[in-house]
Amino acid sequence: MGKHRFFAVVNIWGLAIGITIVLLIGAYTRGEYQVNHFIKNNDRIFLLKNKWANPETAV
């Protein structure tokens, strides 16, 4: 490691950043999967959306 110390440090930092990003993505994904997990029959929940022709009058 003596001769290529700079490259070793760059590789270690890259590995640390990569592991951190993977852990953050995993935490976010786990949080998203746990939304509405405590609700009974949560597989029957639907999201309804509507696009109004005129949002000011809701018609």
mmCIF file of C-alpha atoms in Angstrom:
data_model
loop_
_atom_site.group_PDB
_atom_site.id
_atom_site.type_symbol
_atom_site.label_atom_id
_atom_site.label_comp_id
_atom_site.label_asym_id
_atom_site.label_seq_id
_atom_site.Cartn_x
_atom_site.Cartn_y
_atom_site.Cartn_z
ATOM 1 C CA MET A 1 0.000 0.000 0.000
ATOM 2 C CA GLY A 2 2.989 2.290 0.409
ATOM 3 C CA LYS A 3 3.532 3.010 -3.259
ATOM 4 C CA HIS A 4 -0.137 3.301 -4.237
ATOM 5 C CA ARG A 5 -1.513 4.937 -1.115
ATOM 6 C CA PHE A 6 -3.580 7.511 -3.016
ATOM 7 C CA PHE A 7 -5.356 4.876 -5.092
ATOM 8 C CA ALA A 8 -5.997 2.771 -1.997
ATOM 9 C CA VAL A 9 -7.602 5.732 -0.234
ATOM 10 C CA VAL A 10 -9.726 6.516 -3.299
ATOM 11 C CA ASN A 11 -10.858 2.884 -3.505
ATOM 12 C CA ILE A 12 -11.741 2.756 0.203
ATOM 13 C CA TRP A 13 -13.703 6.025 -0.017
ATOM 14 C CA GLY A 14 -15.520 4.773 -3.095
ATOM 15 C CA LEU A 15 -16.428 1.543 -1.318
ATOM 16 C CA ALA A 16 -17.642 3.449 1.744
ATOM 17 C CA ILE A 17 -19.781 5.793 -0.359
ATOM 18 C CA GLY A 18 -21.215 2.868 -2.337
ATOM 19 C CA ILE A 19 -22.142 0.938 0.792
ATOM 20 C CA THR A 20 -23.725 4.062 2.290
ATOM 21 C CA ILE A 21 -25.852 4.641 -0.809
ATOM 22 C CA VAL A 22 -26.988 1.001 -0.869
ATOM 23 C CA LEU A 23 -27.990 1.209 2.812
ATOM 24 C CA LEU A 24 -29.903 4.456 2.246
ATOM 25 C CA ILE A 25 -31.774 2.997 -0.728
ATOM 26 C CA GLY A 26 -32.554 -0.118 1.309
ATOM 27 C CA ALA A 27 -33.889 1.954 4.230
ATOM 28 C CA TYR A 28 -36.063 4.010 1.881
ATOM 29 C CA THR A 29 -37.406 0.894 0.142
ATOM 30 C CA ARG A 30 -38.188 -0.796 3.452
ATOM 31 C CA GLY A 31 -40.040 2.304 4.622
ATOM 32 C CA GLU A 32 -42.100 2.422 1.448
ATOM 33 C CA TYR A 33 -43.092 -1.240 1.783
ATOM 34 C CA GLN A 34 -44.215 -0.687 5.373
ATOM 35 C CA VAL A 35 -46.709 2.068 4.502
ATOM 36 C CA ASN A 36 -50.274 0.939 5.360
ATOM 37 C CA HIS A 37 -48.899 -2.352 6.660
ATOM 38 C CA PHE A 38 -50.803 -2.002 9.939
ATOM 39 C CA ILE A 39 -54.211 -1.568 8.231
ATOM 40 C CA LYS A 40 -56.478 -4.598 8.027
ATOM 41 C CA ASN A 41 -57.010 -5.811 4.417
ATOM 42 C CA ASN A 42 -54.354 -3.390 3.158
ATOM 43 C CA ASP A 43 -54.202 -5.264 -0.146
ATOM 44 C CA ARG A 44 -57.680 -3.890 -0.915
ATOM 45 C CA ILE A 45 -56.710 -0.201 -0.649
ATOM 46 C CA PHE A 46 -56.882 1.763 -3.886
ATOM 47 C CA LEU A 47 -55.848 5.273 -4.816
ATOM 48 C CA LEU A 48 -58.381 7.194 -6.872
ATOM 49 C CA LYS A 49 -57.286 10.164 -8.927
ATOM 50 C CA ASN A 50 -59.323 12.565 -10.958
ATOM 51 C CA LYS A 51 -58.278 15.249 -13.404
ATOM 52 C CA TRP A 52 -60.742 18.090 -13.488
ATOM 53 C CA ALA A 53 -61.422 19.888 -16.759
ATOM 54 C CA ASN A 54 -61.402 23.195 -14.863
ATOM 55 C CA PRO A 55 -59.686 22.982 -11.444
ATOM 56 C CA GLU A 56 -61.162 26.296 -10.252
ATOM 57 C CA THR A 57 -64.765 25.144 -10.581
ATOM 58 C CA ALA A 58 -64.152 21.416 -9.979
ATOM 59 C CA VAL A 59 -66.158 20.486 -13.056
#
